[in-house]
Short mmCIF file of C-alpha atoms in Angstrom, two decimals:
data_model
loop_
_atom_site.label_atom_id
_atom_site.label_comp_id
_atom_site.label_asym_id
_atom_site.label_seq_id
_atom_site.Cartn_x
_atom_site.Cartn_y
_atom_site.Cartn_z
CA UNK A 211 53.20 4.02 7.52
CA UNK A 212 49.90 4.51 5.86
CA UNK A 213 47.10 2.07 7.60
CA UNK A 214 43.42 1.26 7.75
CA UNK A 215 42.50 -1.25 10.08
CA UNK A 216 39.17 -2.76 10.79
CA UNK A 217 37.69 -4.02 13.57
CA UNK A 218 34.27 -4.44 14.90
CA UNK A 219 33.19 -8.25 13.35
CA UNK A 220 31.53 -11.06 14.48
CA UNK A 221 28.89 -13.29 14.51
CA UNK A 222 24.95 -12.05 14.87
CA UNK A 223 21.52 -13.01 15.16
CA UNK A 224 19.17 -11.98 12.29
CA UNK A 225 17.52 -8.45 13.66
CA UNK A 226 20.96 -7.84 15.81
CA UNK A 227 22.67 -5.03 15.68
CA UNK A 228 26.89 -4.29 14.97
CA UNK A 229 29.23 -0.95 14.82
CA UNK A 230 32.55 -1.82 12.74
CA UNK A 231 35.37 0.61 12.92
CA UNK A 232 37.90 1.57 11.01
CA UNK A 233 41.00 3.34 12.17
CA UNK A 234 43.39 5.32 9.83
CA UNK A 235 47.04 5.64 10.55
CA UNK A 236 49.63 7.48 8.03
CA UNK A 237 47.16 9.74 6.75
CA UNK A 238 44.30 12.08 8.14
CA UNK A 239 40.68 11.28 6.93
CA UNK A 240 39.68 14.63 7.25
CA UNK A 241 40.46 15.39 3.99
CA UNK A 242 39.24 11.83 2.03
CA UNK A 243 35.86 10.04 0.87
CA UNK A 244 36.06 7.03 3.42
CA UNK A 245 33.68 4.32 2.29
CA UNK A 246 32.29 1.01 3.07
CA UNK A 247 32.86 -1.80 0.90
CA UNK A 248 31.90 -5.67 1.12
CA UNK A 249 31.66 -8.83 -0.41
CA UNK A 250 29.90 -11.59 0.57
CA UNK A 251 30.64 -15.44 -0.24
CA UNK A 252 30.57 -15.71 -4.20
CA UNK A 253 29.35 -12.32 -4.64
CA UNK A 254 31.33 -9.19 -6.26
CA UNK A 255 32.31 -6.47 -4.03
CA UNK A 256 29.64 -3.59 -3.55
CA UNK A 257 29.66 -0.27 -2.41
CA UNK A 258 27.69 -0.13 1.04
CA UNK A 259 28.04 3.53 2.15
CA UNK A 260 30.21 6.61 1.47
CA UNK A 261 31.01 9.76 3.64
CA UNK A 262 32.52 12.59 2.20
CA UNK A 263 33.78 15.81 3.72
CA UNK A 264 29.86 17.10 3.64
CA UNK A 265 27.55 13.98 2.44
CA UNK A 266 26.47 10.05 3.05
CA UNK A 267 25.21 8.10 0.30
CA UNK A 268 24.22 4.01 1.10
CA UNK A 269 23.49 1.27 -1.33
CA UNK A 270 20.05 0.17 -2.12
CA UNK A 271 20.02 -3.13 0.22
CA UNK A 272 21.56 -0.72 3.28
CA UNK A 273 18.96 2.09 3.05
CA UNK A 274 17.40 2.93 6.32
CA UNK A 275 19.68 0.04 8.16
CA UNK A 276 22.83 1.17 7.93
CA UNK A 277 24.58 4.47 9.22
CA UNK A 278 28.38 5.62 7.81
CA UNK A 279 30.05 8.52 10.52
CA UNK A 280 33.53 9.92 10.94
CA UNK A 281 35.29 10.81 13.92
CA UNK A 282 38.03 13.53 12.38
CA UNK A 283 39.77 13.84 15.89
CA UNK A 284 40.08 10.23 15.88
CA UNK A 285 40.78 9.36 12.54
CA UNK A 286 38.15 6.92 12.35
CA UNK A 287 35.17 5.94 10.04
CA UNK A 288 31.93 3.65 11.73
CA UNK A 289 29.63 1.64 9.98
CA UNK A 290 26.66 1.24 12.46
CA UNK A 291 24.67 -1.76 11.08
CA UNK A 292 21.01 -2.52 12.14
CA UNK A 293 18.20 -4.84 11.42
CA UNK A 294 20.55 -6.82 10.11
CA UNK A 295 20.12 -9.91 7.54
CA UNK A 296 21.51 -13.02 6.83
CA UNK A 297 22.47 -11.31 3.33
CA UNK A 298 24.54 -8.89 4.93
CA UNK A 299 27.07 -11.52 5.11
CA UNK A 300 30.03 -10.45 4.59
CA UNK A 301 33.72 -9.36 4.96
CA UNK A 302 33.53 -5.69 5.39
CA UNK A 303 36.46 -3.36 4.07
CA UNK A 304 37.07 0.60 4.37
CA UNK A 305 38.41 2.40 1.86
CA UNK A 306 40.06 6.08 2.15
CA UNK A 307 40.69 7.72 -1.79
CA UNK A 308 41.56 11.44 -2.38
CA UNK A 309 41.12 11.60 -5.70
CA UNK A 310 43.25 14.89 -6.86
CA UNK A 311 46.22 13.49 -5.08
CA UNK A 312 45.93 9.80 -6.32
CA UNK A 313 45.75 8.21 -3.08
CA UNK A 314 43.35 4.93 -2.19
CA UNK A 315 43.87 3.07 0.72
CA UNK A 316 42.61 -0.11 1.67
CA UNK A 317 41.99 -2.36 4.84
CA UNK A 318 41.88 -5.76 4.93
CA UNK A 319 38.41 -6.16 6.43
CA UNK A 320 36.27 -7.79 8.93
CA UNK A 321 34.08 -10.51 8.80
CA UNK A 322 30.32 -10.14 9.86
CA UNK A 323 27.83 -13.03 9.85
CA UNK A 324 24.35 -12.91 9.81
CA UNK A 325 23.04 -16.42 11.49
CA UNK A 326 20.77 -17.91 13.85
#
């Protein structure tokens, strides 16, 4: 059974500091893009960060914060979050897609707040 399951979330202090996780069952990562997604209350969904087999990429409002790895052996994808904001709000989902073989797989997320 193919699963991504998040965990990591919880409430923090503007300037704190958070590592979510995401651990794949089903399916090995090694061979997908795993990325961050989240969406904050009333907002759209955006694209936070993106590892591929060789490169990171970040959004805009992550830069220089936020930090996507992989652990292969352990089939799991972190999303080490610092500095952070009350704007960073948000439930926080991982996403594994291998494009040539039409897969996309989704968690169901975890919820980080931001407040003092």
């Amino acid at each position: 059974q193919v699963q991504l399951v998040e965990s990591g979330g919880g409430l923090v202090q503007p300037g704190g500091s958070l590592r979510v996780s995401c651990v794949a069952s089903g399916f090995s990562i090694s061979s997908y893009t795993m990325r961050w997604y989240r969406q904050g209350p009333g907002k759209e969904r955006e694209l936070v960060a993106t590892s591929t087999i060789s490169t990171t990429n970040y959004g805009d409002s992550v830069k220089g914060r936020f930090t996507i790895s992989r652990d292969n052996a352990k089939n799991t994808v972190y999303l080490q979050m610092n500095s952070l904001k009350p704007e960073d709000t948000a439930v926080y989902q991982c996403n594994a897609r291998w494009v040539l073989m039409g897969r996309d797989y989704w968690g169901q997320g975890t919820q980080v707040t931001v407040s003092s």
